[in-house]
Short mmCIF file of C-alpha atoms in Angstrom, two decimals:
data_model
loop_
_atom_site.label_atom_id
_atom_site.label_comp_id
_atom_site.label_asym_id
_atom_site.label_seq_id
_atom_site.Cartn_x
_atom_site.Cartn_y
_atom_site.Cartn_z
CA MET A 268 84.51 84.42 -42.02
CA ALA A 269 81.01 86.23 -42.72
CA THR A 270 80.15 83.39 -45.13
CA SER A 271 81.11 80.69 -42.57
CA SER A 272 78.97 82.48 -40.00
CA SER A 273 75.96 82.86 -42.35
CA MET A 274 75.98 79.01 -42.98
CA THR A 275 76.26 78.24 -39.46
CA LEU A 276 73.22 80.34 -38.62
CA VAL A 277 71.31 78.95 -41.51
CA ILE A 278 72.13 75.32 -40.09
CA ILE A 279 71.04 76.32 -36.70
CA PHE A 280 67.82 77.64 -37.84
CA THR A 281 66.88 74.80 -39.90
CA ILE A 282 67.72 72.29 -37.01
CA SER A 283 65.41 74.44 -34.95
CA LEU A 284 62.46 74.06 -37.42
CA LEU A 285 63.11 70.40 -37.52
CA LEU A 286 62.89 70.16 -33.79
CA VAL A 287 59.72 72.33 -33.68
CA ALA A 288 57.99 70.34 -36.06
CA PHE A 289 58.89 66.90 -34.61
CA GLN A 290 57.53 68.15 -31.16
CA GLU A 291 54.27 69.29 -32.70
CA VAL A 292 53.68 65.78 -34.46
CA HIS A 293 54.95 64.00 -31.41
CA ALA A 294 52.51 66.05 -29.13
CA ASP A 295 49.52 65.28 -31.67
CA TYR A 296 50.33 61.51 -31.61
CA TYR A 297 49.76 61.23 -27.71
CA ARG A 298 46.85 63.50 -27.52
CA PRO A 299 44.34 61.54 -25.38
CA ARG A 300 41.08 60.37 -27.27
CA PRO A 301 37.69 62.16 -26.46
CA PRO A 302 35.81 60.39 -23.98
CA VAL A 303 33.15 58.03 -25.45
CA THR A 304 29.81 58.87 -24.07
CA PRO A 305 28.09 55.43 -23.23
CA THR A 306 24.73 54.69 -24.57
CA PRO A 307 22.19 55.01 -21.61
CA TYR A 308 21.02 51.67 -20.16
CA VAL A 309 17.15 51.19 -20.21
CA PRO A 310 16.33 48.05 -18.32
CA LYS A 311 13.47 46.05 -19.87
CA PRO A 312 10.35 45.56 -17.85
CA TRP A 313 10.59 42.33 -15.91
CA LEU A 314 7.62 39.92 -16.84
CA PRO A 315 7.28 36.73 -14.60
CA VAL A 316 7.38 33.46 -16.50
CA PRO A 317 4.52 31.40 -15.81
CA SER A 318 5.17 28.07 -14.19
CA PRO A 319 3.54 24.94 -14.99
CA LYS A 320 0.61 24.02 -13.08
CA PRO A 321 1.36 21.54 -10.52
CA VAL A 322 -0.19 18.02 -11.11
CA TYR A 323 -0.89 16.31 -7.67
CA ARG A 324 -0.41 12.59 -7.71
CA LEU A 325 -1.40 10.18 -5.14
CA PRO A 326 1.33 8.62 -3.38
CA THR A 327 1.99 4.96 -4.18
CA TYR A 328 2.85 2.45 -1.97
CA PRO A 329 4.26 -1.20 -2.45
CA ARG A 330 1.76 -3.84 -2.80
CA LEU A 331 1.85 -6.47 -0.19
CA PRO A 332 1.65 -9.99 -1.15
CA ALA A 333 -1.59 -11.79 -0.09
CA GLY A 334 -0.96 -13.97 2.73
CA SER A 335 2.07 -12.24 3.99
CA ILE A 336 2.36 -11.32 7.66
CA ALA A 337 1.92 -7.74 6.86
CA ARG A 338 -1.55 -8.50 5.27
CA LEU A 339 -2.43 -10.75 8.20
CA PHE A 340 -2.24 -7.62 10.25
CA LEU A 341 -3.33 -4.95 8.14
CA ASP A 342 -6.53 -6.23 6.43
CA PRO A 343 -8.43 -6.85 9.52
CA HIS A 344 -7.39 -3.57 10.81
CA ASN A 345 -8.61 -1.65 7.29
CA ALA A 346 -11.78 -4.07 7.46
CA LEU A 347 -12.77 -2.69 10.71
CA ARG A 348 -11.98 1.14 9.82
CA SER A 349 -13.82 0.79 6.39
CA ARG A 350 -17.12 -0.22 8.50
CA LEU A 351 -16.92 2.95 10.51
CA GLY A 352 -15.99 5.16 7.69
CA VAL A 353 -12.46 5.82 8.75
CA SER A 354 -9.58 6.12 6.31
CA PRO A 355 -7.33 2.85 5.80
CA LEU A 356 -3.98 2.42 7.43
CA ILE A 357 -0.83 1.80 5.35
CA TRP A 358 1.92 -0.68 6.39
CA ASP A 359 5.00 1.12 7.63
CA SER A 360 8.31 -0.58 7.56
CA LYS A 361 9.59 1.76 10.22
CA LEU A 362 6.99 0.86 12.49
CA ALA A 363 7.38 -2.96 11.79
CA SER A 364 11.21 -2.73 12.32
CA TYR A 365 10.22 -0.92 15.76
CA ALA A 366 7.74 -3.57 16.40
CA THR A 367 10.35 -6.41 15.69
CA TRP A 368 12.93 -4.75 17.92
CA TRP A 369 10.36 -4.65 20.98
CA ALA A 370 9.02 -8.31 20.34
CA ASN A 371 12.83 -9.36 20.28
CA GLN A 372 13.24 -7.76 23.68
CA ARG A 373 10.37 -9.99 25.04
CA ARG A 374 11.38 -13.09 23.49
CA TYR A 375 12.91 -14.48 26.91
CA ASP A 376 10.18 -13.58 29.05
CA CYS A 377 6.97 -12.89 26.98
CA SER A 378 6.02 -10.01 29.37
CA MET A 379 3.26 -8.09 28.55
CA THR A 380 5.15 -4.73 29.00
CA HIS A 381 4.68 -1.89 26.76
CA SER A 382 7.72 -0.27 24.93
CA THR A 383 6.80 3.39 26.18
CA GLY A 384 7.81 4.50 22.84
CA PRO A 385 6.51 7.45 20.67
CA TYR A 386 3.91 5.20 18.90
CA GLY A 387 0.51 3.79 19.98
CA GLU A 388 0.92 0.14 20.81
CA ASN A 389 -1.29 -2.88 21.23
CA LEU A 390 -0.15 -6.19 22.92
CA PHE A 391 -1.32 -9.75 22.71
CA TRP A 392 0.11 -12.82 24.51
CA GLY A 393 -1.03 -16.39 24.17
CA SER A 394 0.39 -19.77 25.58
CA GLY A 395 1.66 -22.12 23.22
CA SER A 396 3.13 -21.36 19.78
CA ASP A 397 0.19 -21.38 17.31
CA TRP A 398 -1.30 -17.95 17.94
CA THR A 399 -1.66 -15.91 14.58
CA PRO A 400 -1.68 -12.40 13.61
CA THR A 401 -5.26 -12.78 12.55
CA PHE A 402 -6.30 -14.12 16.03
CA ALA A 403 -4.41 -11.37 17.86
CA VAL A 404 -6.21 -8.61 15.84
CA GLN A 405 -9.53 -10.44 16.13
CA SER A 406 -9.03 -10.33 19.98
CA TRP A 407 -8.76 -6.46 19.86
CA VAL A 408 -11.86 -6.17 17.40
CA VAL A 409 -14.28 -7.92 19.61
CA GLU A 410 -13.56 -5.03 22.41
CA GLY A 411 -15.85 -2.93 20.26
CA ARG A 412 -18.69 -4.66 21.81
CA SER A 413 -17.69 -2.97 25.23
CA TYR A 414 -17.36 0.47 23.58
CA ASP A 415 -19.93 3.24 24.02
CA HIS A 416 -19.33 5.73 21.48
CA ASN A 417 -21.92 8.22 23.06
CA SER A 418 -20.18 8.37 26.43
CA ASN A 419 -16.73 7.38 24.94
CA SER A 420 -16.13 4.63 27.54
CA CYS A 421 -15.92 1.02 27.99
CA GLY A 422 -19.07 -0.50 29.30
CA GLY A 423 -19.13 -2.17 32.52
CA SER A 424 -15.78 -3.74 33.34
CA GLY A 425 -14.87 -4.38 29.82
CA MET A 426 -11.78 -3.53 27.82
CA CYS A 427 -11.83 -1.42 24.83
CA GLY A 428 -8.43 0.24 24.48
CA HIS A 429 -7.04 -1.89 21.87
CA TYR A 430 -10.20 -1.36 19.83
CA THR A 431 -10.06 2.39 20.01
CA GLN A 432 -6.43 2.47 18.88
CA MET A 433 -7.22 0.46 15.79
CA VAL A 434 -10.08 2.70 14.83
CA TRP A 435 -8.43 6.16 15.85
CA ARG A 436 -9.27 8.57 12.94
CA ASP A 437 -5.85 10.34 12.87
CA THR A 438 -3.68 7.21 12.77
CA LYS A 439 -2.28 6.44 9.45
CA ARG A 440 0.50 4.00 9.64
CA LEU A 441 0.68 0.42 11.20
CA GLY A 442 3.64 -1.96 11.93
CA CYS A 443 3.35 -5.22 13.83
CA ALA A 444 5.58 -8.13 14.84
CA ARG A 445 5.19 -11.79 16.14
CA VAL A 446 7.56 -13.84 18.13
CA VAL A 447 7.68 -17.26 19.72
CA CYS A 448 9.26 -16.86 23.21
CA GLU A 449 11.87 -18.93 24.52
CA ASN A 450 11.29 -22.09 26.65
CA GLY A 451 7.59 -22.34 25.69
CA ALA A 452 6.55 -18.99 27.18
CA GLY A 453 4.11 -18.44 24.56
CA VAL A 454 3.52 -16.05 21.70
CA PHE A 455 4.24 -12.35 22.04
CA ILE A 456 2.42 -10.01 19.39
CA THR A 457 2.94 -6.11 19.22
CA CYS A 458 1.21 -3.64 16.73
CA ASN A 459 2.59 0.06 16.55
CA TYR A 460 0.47 3.04 15.40
CA ASP A 461 1.42 6.57 14.07
CA PRO A 462 0.25 8.91 14.83
CA PRO A 463 -0.80 7.32 18.11
CA GLY A 464 -4.25 7.55 19.36
CA ASN A 465 -6.09 7.01 22.73
CA TYR A 466 -5.95 10.57 24.02
CA VAL A 467 -7.75 10.95 27.28
CA GLY A 468 -11.14 12.85 26.65
CA GLU A 469 -11.14 12.29 22.88
CA LYS A 470 -13.47 10.00 20.69
CA PRO A 471 -11.60 7.81 18.36
CA TYR A 472 -13.74 8.86 15.35
#
């Protein structure tokens, strides 16, 4: 009996040692890792990247063919402006579309009625059907004989408002249209200017 009890104690003691050893190894395996100290972030100084120097290019506009209706309107305008040292106008398709729209409104009566739109506007009417853009523009050019720049007025009873709009210094764009009216009512011609001119109390140039 004594021997059996001794063996039992030895077995229990041995099992206890094994359990203690297992717990120590098990605990060591799950130990949390020490925190890693991150390297402090040192931002690099910001240096601006030089942008390329902008290159200015003059805007290009489509060349108008010689003898086109646009040139018949535009050339005499710019010839007059050049003589006065005023910058030339360019032909503007938007203005030309607007002028065409208004000319078509007047196709049935040929009435010398202004469109009252946002642009400057010169009108011409002639009986028959042969009046040309060149003649209409020249009829406005000759009004310059009545214009007195010093007093900024039309001399006597002359008319000069078409002329002053043609040479208005701030105007940059031009668009015109011509229509032969119905029932032999004549020819209606309109030109529109942007920005508009003929502001009361201001000289055109």
